[in-house]
Short mmCIF file of C-alpha atoms and ligand atoms in Angstrom, two decimals:
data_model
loop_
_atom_site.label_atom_id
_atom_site.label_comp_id
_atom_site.label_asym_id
_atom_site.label_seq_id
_atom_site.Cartn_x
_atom_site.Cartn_y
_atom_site.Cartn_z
CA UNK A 18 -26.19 -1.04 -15.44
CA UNK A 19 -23.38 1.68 -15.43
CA UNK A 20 -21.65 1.80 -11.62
CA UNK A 21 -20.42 5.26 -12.96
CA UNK A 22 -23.55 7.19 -13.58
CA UNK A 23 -25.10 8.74 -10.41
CA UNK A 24 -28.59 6.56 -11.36
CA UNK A 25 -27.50 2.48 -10.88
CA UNK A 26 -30.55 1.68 -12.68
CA UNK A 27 -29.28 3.76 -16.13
CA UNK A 28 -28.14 1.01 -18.90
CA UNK A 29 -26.57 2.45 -22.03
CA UNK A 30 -26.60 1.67 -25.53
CA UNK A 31 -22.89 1.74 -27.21
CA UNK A 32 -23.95 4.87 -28.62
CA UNK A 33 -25.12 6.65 -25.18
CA UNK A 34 -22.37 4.86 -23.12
CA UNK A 35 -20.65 7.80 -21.42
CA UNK A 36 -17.28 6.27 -21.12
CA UNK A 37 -17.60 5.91 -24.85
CA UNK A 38 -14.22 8.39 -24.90
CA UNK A 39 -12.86 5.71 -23.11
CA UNK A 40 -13.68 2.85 -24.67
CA UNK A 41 -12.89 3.71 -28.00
CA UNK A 42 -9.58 4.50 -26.15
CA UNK A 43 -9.61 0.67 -24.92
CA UNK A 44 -10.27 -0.88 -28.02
CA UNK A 45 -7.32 1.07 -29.86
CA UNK A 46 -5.41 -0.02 -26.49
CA UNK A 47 -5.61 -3.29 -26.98
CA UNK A 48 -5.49 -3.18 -30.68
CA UNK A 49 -1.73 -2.21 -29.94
CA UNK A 50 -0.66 -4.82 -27.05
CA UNK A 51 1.11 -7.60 -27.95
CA UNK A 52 -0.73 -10.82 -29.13
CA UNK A 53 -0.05 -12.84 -25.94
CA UNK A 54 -1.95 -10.69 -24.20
CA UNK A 55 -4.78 -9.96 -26.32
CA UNK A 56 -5.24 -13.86 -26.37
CA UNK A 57 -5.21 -13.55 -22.60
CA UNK A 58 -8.73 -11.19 -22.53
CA UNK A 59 -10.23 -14.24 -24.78
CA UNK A 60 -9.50 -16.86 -22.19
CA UNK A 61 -5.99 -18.55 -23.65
CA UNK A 62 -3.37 -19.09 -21.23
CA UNK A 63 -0.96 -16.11 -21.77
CA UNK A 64 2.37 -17.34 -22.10
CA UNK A 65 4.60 -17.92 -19.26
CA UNK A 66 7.79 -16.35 -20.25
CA UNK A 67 7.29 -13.54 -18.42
CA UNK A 68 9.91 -10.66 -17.58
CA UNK A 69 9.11 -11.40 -13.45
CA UNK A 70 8.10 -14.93 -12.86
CA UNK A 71 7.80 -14.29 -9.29
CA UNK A 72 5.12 -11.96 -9.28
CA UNK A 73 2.57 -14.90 -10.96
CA UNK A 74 1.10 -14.86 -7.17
CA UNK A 75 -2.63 -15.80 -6.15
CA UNK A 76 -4.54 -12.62 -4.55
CA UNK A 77 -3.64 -14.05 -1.32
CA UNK A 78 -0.24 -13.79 -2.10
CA UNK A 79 -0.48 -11.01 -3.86
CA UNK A 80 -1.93 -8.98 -0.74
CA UNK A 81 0.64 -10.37 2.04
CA UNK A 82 3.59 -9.38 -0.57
CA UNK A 83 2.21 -6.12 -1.07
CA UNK A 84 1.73 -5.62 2.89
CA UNK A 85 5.48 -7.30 3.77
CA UNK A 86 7.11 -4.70 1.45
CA UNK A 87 4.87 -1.76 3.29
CA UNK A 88 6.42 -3.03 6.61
CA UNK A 89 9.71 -3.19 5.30
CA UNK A 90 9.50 0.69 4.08
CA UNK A 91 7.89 1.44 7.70
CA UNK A 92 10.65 -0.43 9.25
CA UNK A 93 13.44 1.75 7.43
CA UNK A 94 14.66 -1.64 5.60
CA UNK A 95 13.46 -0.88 2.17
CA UNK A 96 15.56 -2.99 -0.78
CA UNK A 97 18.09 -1.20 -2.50
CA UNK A 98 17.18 -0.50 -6.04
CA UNK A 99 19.20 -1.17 -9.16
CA UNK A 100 17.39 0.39 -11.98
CA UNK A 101 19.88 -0.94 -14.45
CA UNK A 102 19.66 -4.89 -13.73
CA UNK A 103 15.46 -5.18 -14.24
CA UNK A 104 15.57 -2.22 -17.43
CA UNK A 105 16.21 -4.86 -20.39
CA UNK A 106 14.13 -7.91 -19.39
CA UNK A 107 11.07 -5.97 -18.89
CA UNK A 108 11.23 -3.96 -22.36
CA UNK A 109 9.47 -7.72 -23.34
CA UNK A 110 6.53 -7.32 -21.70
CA UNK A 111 5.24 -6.66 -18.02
CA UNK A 112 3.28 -9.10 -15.51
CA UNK A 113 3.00 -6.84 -12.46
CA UNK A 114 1.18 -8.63 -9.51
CA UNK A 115 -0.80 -6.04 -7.91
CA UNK A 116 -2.77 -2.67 -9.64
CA UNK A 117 -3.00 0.83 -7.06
CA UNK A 118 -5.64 3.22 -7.33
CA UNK A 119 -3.60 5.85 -5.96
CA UNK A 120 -4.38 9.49 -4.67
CA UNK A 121 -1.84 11.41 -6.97
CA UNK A 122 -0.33 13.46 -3.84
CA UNK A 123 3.21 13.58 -4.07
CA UNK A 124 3.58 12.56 -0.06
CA UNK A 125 2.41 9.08 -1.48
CA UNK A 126 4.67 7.04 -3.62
CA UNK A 127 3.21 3.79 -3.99
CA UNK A 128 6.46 2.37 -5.10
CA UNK A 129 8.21 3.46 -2.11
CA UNK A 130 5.47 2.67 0.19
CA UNK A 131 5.40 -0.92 -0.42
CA UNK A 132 9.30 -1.56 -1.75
CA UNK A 133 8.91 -2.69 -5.06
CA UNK A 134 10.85 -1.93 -8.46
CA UNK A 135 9.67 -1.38 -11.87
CA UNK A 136 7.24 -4.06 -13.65
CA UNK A 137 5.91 -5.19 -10.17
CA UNK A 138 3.00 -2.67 -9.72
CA UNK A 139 0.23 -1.29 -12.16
CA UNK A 140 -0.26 2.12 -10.75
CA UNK A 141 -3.24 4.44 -11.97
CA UNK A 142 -3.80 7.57 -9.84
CA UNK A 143 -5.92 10.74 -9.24
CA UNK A 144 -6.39 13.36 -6.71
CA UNK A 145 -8.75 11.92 -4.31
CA UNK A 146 -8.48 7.88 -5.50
CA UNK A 147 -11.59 7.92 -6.97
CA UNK A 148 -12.93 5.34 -10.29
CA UNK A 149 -13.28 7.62 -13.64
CA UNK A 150 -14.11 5.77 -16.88
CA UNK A 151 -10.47 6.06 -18.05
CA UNK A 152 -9.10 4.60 -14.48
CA UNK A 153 -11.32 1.75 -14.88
CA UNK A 154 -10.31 1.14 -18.19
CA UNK A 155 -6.72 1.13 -17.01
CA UNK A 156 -7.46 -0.98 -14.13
CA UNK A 157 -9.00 -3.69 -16.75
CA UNK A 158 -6.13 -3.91 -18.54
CA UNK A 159 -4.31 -4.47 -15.61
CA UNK A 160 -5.97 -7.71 -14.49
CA UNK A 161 -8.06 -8.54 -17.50
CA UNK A 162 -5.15 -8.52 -19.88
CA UNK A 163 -2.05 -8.74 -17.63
CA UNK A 164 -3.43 -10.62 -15.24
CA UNK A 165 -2.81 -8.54 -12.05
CA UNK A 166 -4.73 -10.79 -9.21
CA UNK A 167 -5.32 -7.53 -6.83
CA UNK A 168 -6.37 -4.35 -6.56
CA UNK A 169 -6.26 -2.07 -3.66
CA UNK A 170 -7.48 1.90 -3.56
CA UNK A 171 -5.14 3.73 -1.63
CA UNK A 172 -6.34 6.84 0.59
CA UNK A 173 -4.36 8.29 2.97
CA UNK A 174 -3.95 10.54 5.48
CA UNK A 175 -4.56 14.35 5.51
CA UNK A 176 -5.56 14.10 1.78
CA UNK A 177 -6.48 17.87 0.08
CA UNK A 178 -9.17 16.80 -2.37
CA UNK A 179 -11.08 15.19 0.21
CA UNK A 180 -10.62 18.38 2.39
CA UNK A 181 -11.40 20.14 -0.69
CA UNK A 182 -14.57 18.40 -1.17
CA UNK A 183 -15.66 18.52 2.57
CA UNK A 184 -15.55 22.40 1.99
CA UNK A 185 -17.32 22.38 -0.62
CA UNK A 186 -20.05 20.29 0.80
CA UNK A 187 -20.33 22.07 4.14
CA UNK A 188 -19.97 25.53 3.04
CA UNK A 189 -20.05 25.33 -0.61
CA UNK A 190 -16.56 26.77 -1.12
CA UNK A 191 -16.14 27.06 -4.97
CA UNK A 192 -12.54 26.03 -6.19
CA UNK A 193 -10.92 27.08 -9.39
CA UNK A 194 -10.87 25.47 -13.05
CA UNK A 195 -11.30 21.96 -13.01
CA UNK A 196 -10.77 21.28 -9.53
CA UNK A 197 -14.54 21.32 -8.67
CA UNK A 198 -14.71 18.04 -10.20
CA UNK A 199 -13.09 16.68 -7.85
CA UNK A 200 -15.21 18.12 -4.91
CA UNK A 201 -17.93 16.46 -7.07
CA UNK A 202 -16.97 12.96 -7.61
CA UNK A 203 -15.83 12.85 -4.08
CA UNK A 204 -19.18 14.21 -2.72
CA UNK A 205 -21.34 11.04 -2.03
CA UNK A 206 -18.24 10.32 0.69
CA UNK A 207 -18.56 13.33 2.51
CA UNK A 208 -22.94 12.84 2.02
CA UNK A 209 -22.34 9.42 3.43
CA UNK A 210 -20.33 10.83 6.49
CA UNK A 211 -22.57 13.65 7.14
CA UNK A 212 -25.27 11.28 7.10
CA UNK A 213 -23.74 8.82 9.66
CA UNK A 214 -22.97 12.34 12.35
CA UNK A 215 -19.07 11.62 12.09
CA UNK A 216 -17.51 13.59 14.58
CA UNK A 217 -14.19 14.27 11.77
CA UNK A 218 -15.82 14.67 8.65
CA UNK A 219 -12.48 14.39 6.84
CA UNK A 220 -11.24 11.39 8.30
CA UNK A 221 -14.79 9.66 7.37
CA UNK A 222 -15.16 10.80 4.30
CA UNK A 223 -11.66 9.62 3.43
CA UNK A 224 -12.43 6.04 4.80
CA UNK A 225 -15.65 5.60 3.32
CA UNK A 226 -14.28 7.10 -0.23
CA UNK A 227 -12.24 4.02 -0.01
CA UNK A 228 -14.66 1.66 0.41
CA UNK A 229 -17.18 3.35 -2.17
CA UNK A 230 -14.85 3.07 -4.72
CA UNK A 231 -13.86 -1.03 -3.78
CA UNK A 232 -17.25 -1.51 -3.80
CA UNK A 233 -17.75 0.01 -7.57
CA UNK A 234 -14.82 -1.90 -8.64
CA UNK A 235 -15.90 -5.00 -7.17
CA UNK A 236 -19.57 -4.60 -8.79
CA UNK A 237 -17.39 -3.47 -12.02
CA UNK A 238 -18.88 -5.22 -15.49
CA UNK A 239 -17.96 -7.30 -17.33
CA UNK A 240 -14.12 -7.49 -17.07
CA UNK A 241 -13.67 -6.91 -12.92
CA UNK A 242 -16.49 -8.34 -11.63
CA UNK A 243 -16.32 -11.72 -13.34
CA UNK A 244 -12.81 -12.29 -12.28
CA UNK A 245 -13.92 -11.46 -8.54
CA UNK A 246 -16.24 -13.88 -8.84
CA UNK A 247 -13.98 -16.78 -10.16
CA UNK A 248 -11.74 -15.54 -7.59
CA UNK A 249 -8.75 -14.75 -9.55
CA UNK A 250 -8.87 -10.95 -8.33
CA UNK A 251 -9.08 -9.70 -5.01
CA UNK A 252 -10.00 -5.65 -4.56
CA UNK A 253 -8.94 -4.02 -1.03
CA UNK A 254 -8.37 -0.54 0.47
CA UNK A 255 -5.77 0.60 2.43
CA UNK A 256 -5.11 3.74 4.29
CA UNK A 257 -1.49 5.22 3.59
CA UNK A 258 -0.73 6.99 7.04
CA UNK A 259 1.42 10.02 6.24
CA UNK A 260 3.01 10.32 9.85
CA UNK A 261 4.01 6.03 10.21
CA UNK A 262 4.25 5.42 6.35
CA UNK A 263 2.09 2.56 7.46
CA UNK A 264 -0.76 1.38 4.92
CA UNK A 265 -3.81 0.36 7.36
CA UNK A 266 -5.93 -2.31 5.83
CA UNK A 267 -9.74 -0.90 5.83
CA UNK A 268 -11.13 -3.52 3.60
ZN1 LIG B 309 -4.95 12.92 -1.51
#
């Protein structure tokens, strides 16, 4: 089955496969990456000179690094950052130890919000943190072929396209351009909270678009869901509090 198309019972052909686009873009994706990695999608231990040793971590390990560094930035004792030490070594390749499904909002900077540097996290974002074809591509390569052992959505706080797609639910506010898209991948959140009488429907919505879009990844085929089973990847979501900076762990 597709976990993207509205009907979980639809199965496509190659030909009718609507992420298609996407796939095509895949293939010529990892056409392009460098051989130690390609072997790594076929099963052969990818090489261990890699530019950041330290983030080869289990998803265990992965998850309480991720969550130290988010209490450091809360605690005001973020590392100081030297872009010019790390910028050679990782022009070799890139092992980063944990993959974001970010809302794009410029109030969240997952970098910043858990303390890390360059070539430590695989970050694919969109307004509302919500699965398209060509994040879930991304998020493949980033633990199919590099090997990331986590993934965690990140919602936060007071986020617009969720407000945006409340509106549009409850009073069928039309937005501009391409924005209604938005409203409209975000919608069976808001249908969910309307459905369970949530007092906020924002603060719902934005919860439960988290764990929607954990549970897609998780039930995510082939390349995901395989490597949840074998347990070499762990998928969480957290809620990035604007006011604290503090990322609440809601899955
Ligand atoms: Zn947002």
């Amino acid at each position: 089955m597709c976990v993207l198309c509205p009907d979980s019972t639809v199965i496509h052909t190659d030909k009718s496969q609507p992420a298609s686009k996407s796939r095509r873009s895949m293939m010529g994706f990892l056409g392009a990456m460098p051989l130690a990695a390609a072997m790594a999608t076929t099963g052969v231990q990818a090489s261990t000179n890699v530019p950041k040793p330290q983030n080869t971590l289990t998803p265990d390990e992965a998850l309480a690094r991720l969550m130290a560094g988010n209490e450091r930035y809360v605690s005001g004792n973020s590392q100081p950052v030297n872009f010019a030490n790390t910028r050679a070594k990782l022009t070799g390749g890139q092992n980063p130890y944990a993959c974001l499904l970010s809302c794009a909002d410029s109030r969240v900077g997952p970098e910043y919000c858990f303390d890390e540097g360059r070539g430590d996290l695989f970050v694919t974002r969109v307004a509302g943190n919500f699965v398209t074809p060509d994040i879930l591509a991304s998020l493949e390569y980033g633990t199919a072929v590099l090997q990331s052992p986590l993934i965690m959505v990140l919602g936060h706080t007071s986020c617009g396209a969720i407000g945006a797609a409340v509106s549009a639910y409850t009073k069928n506010t039309a937005f501009p351009g391409h924005i209604q898209s938005l409203t409209t991948a975000l919608a069976p959140a808001v249908r969910q909270a309307v459905t369970d009488k949530s007092s906020d429907l924002i603060q719902a919505s934005t919860r439960i678009n988290i764990l929607q879009n954990v549970r897609l990844l998780q039930e995510s085929n082939p390349l995901i869901s395989e490597r949840v089973k074998a347990g070499k990847l762990k998928i969480v979501g957290g809620l990035y509090h604007l006011d604290t900076g503090r990322v609440e762990m809601v899955s």
